[in-house]
PDB file of C-alpha atoms in Angstrom:
ATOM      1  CA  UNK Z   1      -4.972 -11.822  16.675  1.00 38.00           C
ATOM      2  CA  UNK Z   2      -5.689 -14.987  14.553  1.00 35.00           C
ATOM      3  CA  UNK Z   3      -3.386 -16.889  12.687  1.00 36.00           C
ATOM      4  CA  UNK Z   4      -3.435 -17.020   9.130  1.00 35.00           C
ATOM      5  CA  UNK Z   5      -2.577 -20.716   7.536  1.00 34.00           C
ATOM      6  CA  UNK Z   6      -3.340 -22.637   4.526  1.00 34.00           C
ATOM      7  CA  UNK Z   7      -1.548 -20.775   1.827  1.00 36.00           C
ATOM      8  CA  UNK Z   8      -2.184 -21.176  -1.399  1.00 41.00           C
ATOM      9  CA  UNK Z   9      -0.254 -20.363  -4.770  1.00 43.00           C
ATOM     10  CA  UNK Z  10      -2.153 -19.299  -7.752  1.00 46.00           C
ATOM     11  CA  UNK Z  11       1.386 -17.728  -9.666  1.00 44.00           C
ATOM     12  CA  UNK Z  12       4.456 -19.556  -8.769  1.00 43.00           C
ATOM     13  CA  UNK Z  13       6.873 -17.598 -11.270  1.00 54.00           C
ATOM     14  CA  UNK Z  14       6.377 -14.746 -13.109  1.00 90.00           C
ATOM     15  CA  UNK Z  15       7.009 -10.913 -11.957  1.00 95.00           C
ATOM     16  CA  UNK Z  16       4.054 -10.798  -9.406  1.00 96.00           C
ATOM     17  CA  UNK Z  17       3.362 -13.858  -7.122  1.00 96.00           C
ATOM     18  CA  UNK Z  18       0.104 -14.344  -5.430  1.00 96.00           C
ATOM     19  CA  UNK Z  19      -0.721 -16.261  -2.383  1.00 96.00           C
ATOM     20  CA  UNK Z  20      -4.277 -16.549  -1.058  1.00 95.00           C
ATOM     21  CA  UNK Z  21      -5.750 -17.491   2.060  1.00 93.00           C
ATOM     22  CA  UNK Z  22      -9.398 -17.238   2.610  1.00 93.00           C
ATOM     23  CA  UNK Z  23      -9.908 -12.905   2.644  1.00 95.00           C
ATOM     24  CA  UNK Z  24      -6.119 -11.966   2.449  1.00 97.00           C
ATOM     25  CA  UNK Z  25      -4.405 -12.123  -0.722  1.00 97.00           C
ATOM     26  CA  UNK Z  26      -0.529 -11.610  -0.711  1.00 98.00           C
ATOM     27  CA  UNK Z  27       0.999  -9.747  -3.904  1.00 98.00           C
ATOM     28  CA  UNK Z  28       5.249 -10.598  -3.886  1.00 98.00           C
ATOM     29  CA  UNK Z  29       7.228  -8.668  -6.118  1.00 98.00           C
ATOM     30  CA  UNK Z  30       9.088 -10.676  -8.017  1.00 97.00           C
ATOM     31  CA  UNK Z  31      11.704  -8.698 -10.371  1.00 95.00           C
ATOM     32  CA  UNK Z  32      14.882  -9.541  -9.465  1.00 92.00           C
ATOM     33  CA  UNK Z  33      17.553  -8.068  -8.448  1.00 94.00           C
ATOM     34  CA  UNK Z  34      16.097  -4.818  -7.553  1.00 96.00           C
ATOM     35  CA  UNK Z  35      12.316  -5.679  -8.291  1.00 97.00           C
ATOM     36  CA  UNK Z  36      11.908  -2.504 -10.312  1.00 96.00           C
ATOM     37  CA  UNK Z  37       8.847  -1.136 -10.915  1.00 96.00           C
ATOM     38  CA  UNK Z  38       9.690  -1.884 -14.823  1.00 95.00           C
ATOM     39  CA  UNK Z  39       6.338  -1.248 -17.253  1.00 94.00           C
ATOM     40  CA  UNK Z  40       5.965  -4.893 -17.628  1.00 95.00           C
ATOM     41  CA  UNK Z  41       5.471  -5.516 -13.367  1.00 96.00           C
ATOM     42  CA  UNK Z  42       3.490  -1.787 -12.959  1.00 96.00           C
ATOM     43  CA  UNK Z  43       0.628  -3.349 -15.857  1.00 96.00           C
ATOM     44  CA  UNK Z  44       1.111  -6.755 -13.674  1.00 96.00           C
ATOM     45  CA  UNK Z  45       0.035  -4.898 -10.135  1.00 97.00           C
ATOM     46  CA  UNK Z  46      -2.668  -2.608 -11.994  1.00 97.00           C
ATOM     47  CA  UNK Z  47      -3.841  -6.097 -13.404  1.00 96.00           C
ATOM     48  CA  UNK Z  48      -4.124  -7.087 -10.449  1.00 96.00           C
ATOM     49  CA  UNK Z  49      -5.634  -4.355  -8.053  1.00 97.00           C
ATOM     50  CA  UNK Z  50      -8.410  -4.019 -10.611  1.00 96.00           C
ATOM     51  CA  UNK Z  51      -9.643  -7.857 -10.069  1.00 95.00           C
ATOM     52  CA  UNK Z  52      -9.098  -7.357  -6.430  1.00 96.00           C
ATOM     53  CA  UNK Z  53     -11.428  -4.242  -6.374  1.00 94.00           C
ATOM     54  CA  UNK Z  54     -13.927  -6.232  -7.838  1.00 91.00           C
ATOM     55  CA  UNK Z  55     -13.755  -8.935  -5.594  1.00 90.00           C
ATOM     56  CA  UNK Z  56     -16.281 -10.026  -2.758  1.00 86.00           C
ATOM     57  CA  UNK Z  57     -13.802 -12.469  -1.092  1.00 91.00           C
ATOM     58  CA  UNK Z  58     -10.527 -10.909  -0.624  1.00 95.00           C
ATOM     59  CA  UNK Z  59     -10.313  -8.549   2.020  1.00 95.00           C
ATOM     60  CA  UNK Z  60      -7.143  -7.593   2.638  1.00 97.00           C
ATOM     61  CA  UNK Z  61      -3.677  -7.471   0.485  1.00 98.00           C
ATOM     62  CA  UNK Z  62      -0.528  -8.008   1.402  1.00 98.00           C
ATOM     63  CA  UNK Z  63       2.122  -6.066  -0.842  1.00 98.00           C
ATOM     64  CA  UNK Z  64       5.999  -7.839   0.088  1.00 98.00           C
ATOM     65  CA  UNK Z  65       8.873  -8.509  -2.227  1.00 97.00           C
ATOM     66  CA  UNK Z  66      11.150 -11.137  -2.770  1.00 96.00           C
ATOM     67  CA  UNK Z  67      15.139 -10.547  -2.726  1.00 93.00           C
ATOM     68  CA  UNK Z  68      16.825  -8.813  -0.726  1.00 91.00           C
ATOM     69  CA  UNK Z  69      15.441  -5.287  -1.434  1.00 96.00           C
ATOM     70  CA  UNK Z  70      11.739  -4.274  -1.654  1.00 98.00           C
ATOM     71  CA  UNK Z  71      11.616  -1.979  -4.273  1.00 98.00           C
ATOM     72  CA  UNK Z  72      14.286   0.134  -6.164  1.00 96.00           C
ATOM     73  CA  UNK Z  73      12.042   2.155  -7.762  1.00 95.00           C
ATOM     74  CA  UNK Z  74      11.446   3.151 -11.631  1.00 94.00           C
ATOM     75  CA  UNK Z  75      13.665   0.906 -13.864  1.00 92.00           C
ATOM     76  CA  UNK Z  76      16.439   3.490 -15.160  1.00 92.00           C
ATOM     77  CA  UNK Z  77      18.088   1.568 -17.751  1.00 91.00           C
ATOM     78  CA  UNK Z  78      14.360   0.661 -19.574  1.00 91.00           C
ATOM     79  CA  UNK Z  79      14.003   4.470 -19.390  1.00 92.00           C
ATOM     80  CA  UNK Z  80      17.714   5.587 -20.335  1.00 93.00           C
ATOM     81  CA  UNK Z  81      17.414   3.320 -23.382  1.00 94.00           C
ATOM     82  CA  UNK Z  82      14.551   5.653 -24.598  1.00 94.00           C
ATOM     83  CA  UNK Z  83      16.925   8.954 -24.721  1.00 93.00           C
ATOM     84  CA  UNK Z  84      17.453   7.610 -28.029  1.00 94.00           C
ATOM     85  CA  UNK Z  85      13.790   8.333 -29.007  1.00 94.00           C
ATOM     86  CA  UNK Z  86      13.313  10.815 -31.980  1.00 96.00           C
ATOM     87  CA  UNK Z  87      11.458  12.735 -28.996  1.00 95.00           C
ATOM     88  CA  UNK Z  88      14.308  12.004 -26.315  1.00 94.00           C
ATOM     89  CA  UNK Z  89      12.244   9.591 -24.503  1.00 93.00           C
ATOM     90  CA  UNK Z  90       9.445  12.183 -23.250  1.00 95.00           C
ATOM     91  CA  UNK Z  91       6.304  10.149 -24.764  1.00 95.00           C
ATOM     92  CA  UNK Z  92       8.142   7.137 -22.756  1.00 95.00           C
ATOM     93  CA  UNK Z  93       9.015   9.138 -19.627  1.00 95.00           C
ATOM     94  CA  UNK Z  94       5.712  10.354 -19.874  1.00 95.00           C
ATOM     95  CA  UNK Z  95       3.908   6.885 -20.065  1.00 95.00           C
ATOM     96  CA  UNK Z  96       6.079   5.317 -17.530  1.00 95.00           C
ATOM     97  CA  UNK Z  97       5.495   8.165 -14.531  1.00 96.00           C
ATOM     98  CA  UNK Z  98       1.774   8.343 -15.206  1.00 96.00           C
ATOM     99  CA  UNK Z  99       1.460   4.388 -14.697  1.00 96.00           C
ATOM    100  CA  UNK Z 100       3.125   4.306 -11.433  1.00 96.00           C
ATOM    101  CA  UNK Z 101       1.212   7.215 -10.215  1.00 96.00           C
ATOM    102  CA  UNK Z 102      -2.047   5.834 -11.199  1.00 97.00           C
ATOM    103  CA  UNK Z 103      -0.647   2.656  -9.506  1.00 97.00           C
ATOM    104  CA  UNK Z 104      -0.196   4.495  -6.316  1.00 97.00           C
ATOM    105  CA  UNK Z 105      -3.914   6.037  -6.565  1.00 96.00           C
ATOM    106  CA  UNK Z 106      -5.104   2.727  -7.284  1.00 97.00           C
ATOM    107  CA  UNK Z 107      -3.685   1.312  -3.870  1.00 97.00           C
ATOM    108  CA  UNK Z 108      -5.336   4.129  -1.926  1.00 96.00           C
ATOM    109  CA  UNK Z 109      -8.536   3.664  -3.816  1.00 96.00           C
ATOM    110  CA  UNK Z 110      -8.980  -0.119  -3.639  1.00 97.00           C
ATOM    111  CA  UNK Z 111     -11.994  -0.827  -0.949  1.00 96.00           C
ATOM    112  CA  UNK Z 112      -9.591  -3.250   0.362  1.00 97.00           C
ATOM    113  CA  UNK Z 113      -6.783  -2.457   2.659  1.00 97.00           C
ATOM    114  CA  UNK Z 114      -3.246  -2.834   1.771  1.00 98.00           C
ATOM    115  CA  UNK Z 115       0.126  -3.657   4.137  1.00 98.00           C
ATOM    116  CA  UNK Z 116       3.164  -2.914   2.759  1.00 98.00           C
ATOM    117  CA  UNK Z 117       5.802  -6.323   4.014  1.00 98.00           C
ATOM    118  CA  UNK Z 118       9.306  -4.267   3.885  1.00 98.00           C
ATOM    119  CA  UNK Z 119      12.497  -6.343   4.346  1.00 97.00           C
ATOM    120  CA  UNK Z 120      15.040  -4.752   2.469  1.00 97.00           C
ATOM    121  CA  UNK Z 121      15.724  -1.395   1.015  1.00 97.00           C
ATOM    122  CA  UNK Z 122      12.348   0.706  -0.556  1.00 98.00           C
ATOM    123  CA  UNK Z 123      14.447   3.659  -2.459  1.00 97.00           C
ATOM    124  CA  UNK Z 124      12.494   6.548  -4.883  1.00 96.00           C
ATOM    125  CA  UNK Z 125       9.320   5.134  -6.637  1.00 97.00           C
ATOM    126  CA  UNK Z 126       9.898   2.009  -4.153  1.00 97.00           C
ATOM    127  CA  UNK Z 127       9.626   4.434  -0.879  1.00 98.00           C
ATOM    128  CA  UNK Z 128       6.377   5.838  -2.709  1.00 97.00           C
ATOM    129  CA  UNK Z 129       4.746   2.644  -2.917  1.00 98.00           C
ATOM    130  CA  UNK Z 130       4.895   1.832   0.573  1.00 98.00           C
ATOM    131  CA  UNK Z 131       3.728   5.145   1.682  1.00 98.00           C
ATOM    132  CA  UNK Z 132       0.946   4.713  -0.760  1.00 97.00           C
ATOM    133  CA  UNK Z 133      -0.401   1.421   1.125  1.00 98.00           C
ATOM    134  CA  UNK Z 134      -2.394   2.011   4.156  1.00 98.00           C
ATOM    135  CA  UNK Z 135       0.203   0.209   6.328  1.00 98.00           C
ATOM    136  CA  UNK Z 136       3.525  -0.279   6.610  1.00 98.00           C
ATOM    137  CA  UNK Z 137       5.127  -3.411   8.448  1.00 98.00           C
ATOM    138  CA  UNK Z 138       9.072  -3.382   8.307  1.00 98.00           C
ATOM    139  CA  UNK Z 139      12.116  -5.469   9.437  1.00 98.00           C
ATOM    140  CA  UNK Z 140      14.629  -3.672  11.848  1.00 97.00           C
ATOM    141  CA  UNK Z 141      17.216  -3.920   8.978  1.00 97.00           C
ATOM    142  CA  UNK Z 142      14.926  -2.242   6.292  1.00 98.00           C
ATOM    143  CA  UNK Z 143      15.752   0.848   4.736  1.00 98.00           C
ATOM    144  CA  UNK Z 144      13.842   4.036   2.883  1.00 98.00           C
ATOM    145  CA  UNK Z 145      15.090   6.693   0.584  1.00 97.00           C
ATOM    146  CA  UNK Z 146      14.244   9.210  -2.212  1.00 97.00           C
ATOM    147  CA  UNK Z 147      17.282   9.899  -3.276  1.00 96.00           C
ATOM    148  CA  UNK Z 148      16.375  11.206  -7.167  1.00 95.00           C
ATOM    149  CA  UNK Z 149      18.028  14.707  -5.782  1.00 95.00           C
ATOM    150  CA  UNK Z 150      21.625  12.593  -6.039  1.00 94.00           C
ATOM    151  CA  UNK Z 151      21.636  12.311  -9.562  1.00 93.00           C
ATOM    152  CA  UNK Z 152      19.842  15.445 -11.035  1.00 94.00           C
ATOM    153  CA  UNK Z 153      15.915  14.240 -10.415  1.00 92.00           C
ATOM    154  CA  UNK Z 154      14.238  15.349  -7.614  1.00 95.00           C
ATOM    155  CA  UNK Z 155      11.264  12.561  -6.414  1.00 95.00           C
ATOM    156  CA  UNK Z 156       8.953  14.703  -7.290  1.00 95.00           C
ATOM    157  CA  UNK Z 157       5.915  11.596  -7.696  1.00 95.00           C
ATOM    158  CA  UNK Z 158       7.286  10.021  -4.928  1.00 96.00           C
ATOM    159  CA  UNK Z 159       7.144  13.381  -2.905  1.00 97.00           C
ATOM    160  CA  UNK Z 160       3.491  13.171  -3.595  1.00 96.00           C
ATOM    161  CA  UNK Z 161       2.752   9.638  -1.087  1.00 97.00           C
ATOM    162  CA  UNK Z 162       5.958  10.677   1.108  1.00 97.00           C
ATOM    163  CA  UNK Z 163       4.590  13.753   2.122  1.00 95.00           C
ATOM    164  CA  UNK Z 164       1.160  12.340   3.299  1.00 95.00           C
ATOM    165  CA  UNK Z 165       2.423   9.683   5.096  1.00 96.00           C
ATOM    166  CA  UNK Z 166       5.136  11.586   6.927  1.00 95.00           C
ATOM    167  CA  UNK Z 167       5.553  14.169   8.869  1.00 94.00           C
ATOM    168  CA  UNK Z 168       5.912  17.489   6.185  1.00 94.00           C
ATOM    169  CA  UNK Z 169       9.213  18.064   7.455  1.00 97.00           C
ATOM    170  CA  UNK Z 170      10.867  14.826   7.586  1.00 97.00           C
ATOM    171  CA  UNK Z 171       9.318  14.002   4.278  1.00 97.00           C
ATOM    172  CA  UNK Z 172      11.173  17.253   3.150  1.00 97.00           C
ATOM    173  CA  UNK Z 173      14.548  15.962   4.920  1.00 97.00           C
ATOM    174  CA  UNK Z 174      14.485  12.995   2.562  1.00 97.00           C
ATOM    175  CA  UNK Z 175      13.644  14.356  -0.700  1.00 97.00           C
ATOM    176  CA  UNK Z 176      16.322  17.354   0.041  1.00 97.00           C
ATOM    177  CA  UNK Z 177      19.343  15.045   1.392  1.00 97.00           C
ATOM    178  CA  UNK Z 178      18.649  12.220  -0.475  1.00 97.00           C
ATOM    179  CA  UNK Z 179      19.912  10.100   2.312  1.00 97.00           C
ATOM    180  CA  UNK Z 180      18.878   6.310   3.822  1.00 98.00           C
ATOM    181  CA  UNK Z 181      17.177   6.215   6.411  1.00 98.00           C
ATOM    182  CA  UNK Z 182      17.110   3.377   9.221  1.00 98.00           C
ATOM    183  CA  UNK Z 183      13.511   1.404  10.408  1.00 98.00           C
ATOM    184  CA  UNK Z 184      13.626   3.667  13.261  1.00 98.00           C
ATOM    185  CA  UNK Z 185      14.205   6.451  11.925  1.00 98.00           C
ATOM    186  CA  UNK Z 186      11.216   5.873   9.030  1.00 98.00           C
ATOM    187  CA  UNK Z 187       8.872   4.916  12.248  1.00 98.00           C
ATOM    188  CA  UNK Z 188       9.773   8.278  14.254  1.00 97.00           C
ATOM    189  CA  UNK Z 189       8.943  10.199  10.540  1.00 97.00           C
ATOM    190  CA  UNK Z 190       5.198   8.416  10.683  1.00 97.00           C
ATOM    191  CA  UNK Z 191       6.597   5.996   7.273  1.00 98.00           C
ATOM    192  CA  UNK Z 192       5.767   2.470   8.690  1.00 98.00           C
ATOM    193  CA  UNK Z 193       3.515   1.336  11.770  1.00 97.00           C
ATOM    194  CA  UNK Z 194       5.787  -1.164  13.260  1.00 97.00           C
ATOM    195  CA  UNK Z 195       9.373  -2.741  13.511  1.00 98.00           C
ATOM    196  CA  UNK Z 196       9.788  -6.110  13.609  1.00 98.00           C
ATOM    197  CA  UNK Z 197      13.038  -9.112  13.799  1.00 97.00           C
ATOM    198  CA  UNK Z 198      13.185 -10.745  10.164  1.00 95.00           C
ATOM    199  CA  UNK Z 199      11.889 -14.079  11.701  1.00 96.00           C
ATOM    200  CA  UNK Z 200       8.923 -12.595  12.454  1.00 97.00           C
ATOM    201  CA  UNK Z 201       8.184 -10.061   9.658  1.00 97.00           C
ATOM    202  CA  UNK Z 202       5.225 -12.647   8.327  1.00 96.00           C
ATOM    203  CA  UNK Z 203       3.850 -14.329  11.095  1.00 96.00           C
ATOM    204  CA  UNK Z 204       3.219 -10.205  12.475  1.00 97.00           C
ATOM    205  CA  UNK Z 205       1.762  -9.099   8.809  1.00 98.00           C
ATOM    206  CA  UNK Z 206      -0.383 -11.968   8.805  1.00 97.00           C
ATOM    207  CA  UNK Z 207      -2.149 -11.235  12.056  1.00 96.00           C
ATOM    208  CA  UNK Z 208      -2.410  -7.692  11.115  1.00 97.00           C
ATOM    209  CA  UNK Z 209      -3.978  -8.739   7.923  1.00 97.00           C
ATOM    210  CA  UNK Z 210      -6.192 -11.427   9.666  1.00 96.00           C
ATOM    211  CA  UNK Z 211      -7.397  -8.933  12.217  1.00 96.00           C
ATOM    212  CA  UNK Z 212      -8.405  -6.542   9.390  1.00 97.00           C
ATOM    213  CA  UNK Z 213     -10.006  -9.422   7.422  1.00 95.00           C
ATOM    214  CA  UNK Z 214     -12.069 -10.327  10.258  1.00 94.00           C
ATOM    215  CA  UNK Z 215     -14.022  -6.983  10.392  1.00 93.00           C
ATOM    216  CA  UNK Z 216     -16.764  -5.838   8.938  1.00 92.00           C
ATOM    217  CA  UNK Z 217     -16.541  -5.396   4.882  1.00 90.00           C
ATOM    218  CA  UNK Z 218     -18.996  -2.928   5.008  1.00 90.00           C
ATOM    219  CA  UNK Z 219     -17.040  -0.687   7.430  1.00 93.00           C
ATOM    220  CA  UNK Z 220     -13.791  -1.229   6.158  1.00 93.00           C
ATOM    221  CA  UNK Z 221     -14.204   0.057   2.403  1.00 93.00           C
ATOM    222  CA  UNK Z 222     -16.628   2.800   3.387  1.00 93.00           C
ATOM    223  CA  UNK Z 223     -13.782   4.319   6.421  1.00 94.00           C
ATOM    224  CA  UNK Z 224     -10.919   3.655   3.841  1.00 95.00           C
ATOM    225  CA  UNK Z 225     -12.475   5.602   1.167  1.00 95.00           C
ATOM    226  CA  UNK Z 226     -13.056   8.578   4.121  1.00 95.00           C
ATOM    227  CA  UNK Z 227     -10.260   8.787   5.606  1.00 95.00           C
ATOM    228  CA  UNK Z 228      -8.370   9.368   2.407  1.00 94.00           C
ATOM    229  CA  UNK Z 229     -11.281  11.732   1.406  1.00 94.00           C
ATOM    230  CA  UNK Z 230     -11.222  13.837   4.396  1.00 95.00           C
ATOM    231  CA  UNK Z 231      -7.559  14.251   5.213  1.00 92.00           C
ATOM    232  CA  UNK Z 232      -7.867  16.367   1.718  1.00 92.00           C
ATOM    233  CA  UNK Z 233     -10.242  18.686   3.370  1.00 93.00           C
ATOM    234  CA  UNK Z 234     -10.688  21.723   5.694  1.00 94.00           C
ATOM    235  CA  UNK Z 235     -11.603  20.763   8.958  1.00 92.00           C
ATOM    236  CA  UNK Z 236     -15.207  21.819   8.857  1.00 93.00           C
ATOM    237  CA  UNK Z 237     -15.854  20.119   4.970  1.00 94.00           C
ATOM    238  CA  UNK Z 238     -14.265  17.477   6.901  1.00 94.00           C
ATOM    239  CA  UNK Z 239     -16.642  17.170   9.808  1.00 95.00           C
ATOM    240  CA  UNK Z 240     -19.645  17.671   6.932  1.00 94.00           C
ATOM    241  CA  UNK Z 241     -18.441  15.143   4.859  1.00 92.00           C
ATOM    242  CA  UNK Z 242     -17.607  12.397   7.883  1.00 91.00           C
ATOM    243  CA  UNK Z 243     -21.005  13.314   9.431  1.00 93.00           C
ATOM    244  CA  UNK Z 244     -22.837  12.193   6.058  1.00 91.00           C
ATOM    245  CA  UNK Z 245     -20.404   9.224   5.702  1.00 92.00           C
ATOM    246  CA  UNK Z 246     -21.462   7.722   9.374  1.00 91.00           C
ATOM    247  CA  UNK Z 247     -25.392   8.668   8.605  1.00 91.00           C
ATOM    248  CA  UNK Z 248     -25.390   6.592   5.587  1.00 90.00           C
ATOM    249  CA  UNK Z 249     -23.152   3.852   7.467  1.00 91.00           C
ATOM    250  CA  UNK Z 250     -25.695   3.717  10.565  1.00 87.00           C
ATOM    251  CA  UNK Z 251     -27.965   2.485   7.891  1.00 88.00           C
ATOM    252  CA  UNK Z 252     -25.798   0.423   6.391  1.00 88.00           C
ATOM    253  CA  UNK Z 253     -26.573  -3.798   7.186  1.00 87.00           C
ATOM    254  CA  UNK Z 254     -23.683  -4.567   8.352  1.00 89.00           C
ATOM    255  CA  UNK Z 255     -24.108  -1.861  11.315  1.00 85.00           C
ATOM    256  CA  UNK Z 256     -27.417  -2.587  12.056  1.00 84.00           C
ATOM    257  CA  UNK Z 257     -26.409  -6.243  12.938  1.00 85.00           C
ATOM    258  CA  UNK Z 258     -23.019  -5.167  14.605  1.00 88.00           C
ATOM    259  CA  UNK Z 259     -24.495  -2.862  17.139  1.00 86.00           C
ATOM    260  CA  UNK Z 260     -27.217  -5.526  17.508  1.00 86.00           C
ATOM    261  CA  UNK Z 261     -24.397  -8.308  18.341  1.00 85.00           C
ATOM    262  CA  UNK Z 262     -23.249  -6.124  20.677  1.00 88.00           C
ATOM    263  CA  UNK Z 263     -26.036  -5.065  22.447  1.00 88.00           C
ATOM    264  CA  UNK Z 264     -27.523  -8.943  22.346  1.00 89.00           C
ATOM    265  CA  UNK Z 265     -23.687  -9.933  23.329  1.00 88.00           C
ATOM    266  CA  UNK Z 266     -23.211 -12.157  20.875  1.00 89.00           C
ATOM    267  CA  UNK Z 267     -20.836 -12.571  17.514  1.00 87.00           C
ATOM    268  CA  UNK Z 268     -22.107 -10.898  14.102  1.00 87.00           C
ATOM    269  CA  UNK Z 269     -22.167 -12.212  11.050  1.00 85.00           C
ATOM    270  CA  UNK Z 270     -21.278  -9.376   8.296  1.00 83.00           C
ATOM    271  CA  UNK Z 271     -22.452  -9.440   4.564  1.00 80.00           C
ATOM    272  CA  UNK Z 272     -19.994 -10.107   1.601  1.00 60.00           C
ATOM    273  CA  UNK Z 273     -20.426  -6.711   0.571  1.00 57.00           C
TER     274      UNK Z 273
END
């Protein structure tokens, strides 16, 4: 894998830092202590992923956090504060779910793909948005939850990403017991790809991401947009729709000259599309 260097800050303070470095850009949380997903950092990260979608030169994004957790989830005292609403905080409630959930679709729509960077605790609407990123990257002292069933709110949003990137039974163990699990424990359940010391949580993320980068632009936003499509499916719609999808990308440039550099045995050169 190559090494990413060169780093470059574009937003040293403010809720949501970014870092970029040639095709990966790196999104840190920034909301301490908790980094809740508070309205003001959810409109930050949709402001975001919607310049990144448009973007011919970033490839891949890095989600991490700062701190010592990765996400707490929804920010309960903003929303508590809106019981005193003359509608008991439903309009608020309302406005606050709907953003994080479009966030979450937004992550799994972008062309690009996204790594989750875990080192710390991801609990409730946290937990969802690393199973909402295409890959998950973790410390061996990281820990997941949903533990809304604890105090009266089952994760019901956070059931929806949980549930397609576990196992249907282990996601159903978390959301039912409420309880932390371990790194290992969140691997064995299909949460996160890979386990890693704390010394080496970056250095790992950014070969991933410089792997991913180095493929073919092309490919890499037409499979994304499949694979998410087609895990929604039967299996024959499935095969239909995947059998159309590789057609079109057989045609596509960036195939034509990969198969060519491989047959001619030498390097290709893919399009900024």
């Amino acid at each position: 894998m190559a090494d990413v260097v060169s780093f470059r800050k574009e937003e040293p303070s403010g809720l949501l830092v970014r870092e970029l470095s040639g095709p990966v850009l790196r999104l840190t949380l920034n909301n301490p202590p908790a980094n809740v997903l508070s309205i003001e950092l959810m409109e930050a990260l949709h402001t975001a992923l919607d310049a990144i979608a448009h973007s011919g030169d970033i490839r891949v994004v890095v989600l991490a956090a700062s701190g010592k957790l990765f996400s707490a989830g929804h920010d309960l005292k903003e929303m508590t504060a809106h019981r005193a609403d003359a509608d008991g905080g439903r309009a608020f409630f309302e406005t606050t779910i709907r953003l994080a959930a479009d966030l979450m679709m937004k992550i799994t729509r972008l062309p690009q793909a996204v790594i989750a960077e875990i080192d710390g605790l991801a609990t409730a609407a946290g937990c969802q948005l690393v199973a909402s990123c295409d890959l998950a990257i973790c410390t061996d002292s990281s820990t997941f939850c949903t533990p809304g069933v604890n105090i009266g709110l089952f994760c019901s949003t956070p059931m929806v990403a949980l549930s397609r990137a576990a196992h249907r039974k282990q996601a159903m163990e978390m959301l039912l017991t409420g309880e932390t699990i371990d790194a290992s424990t969140a691997k064995d359940f299909g949460l996160v790809n890979r386990i890693v010391p704390q010394q080496y949580l970056r250095q790992v993320v950014d070969k991933y991401a410089a792997v991913i980068a180095s493929k073919s632009p092309q490919a890499l936003k037409i499979g994304k947009e499949a694979f998410y499509r087609q895990a929604e499916m039967s299996l024959p719609e499935a095969y239909d729709y995947a059998v159309g999808v590789m057609v079109e990308n057989m045609l596509a440039g960036d195939a034509e000259n990969g198969i060519g550099a491989f047959l001619g045995k030498r390097m290709p050169e893919w399009t900024e599309e």
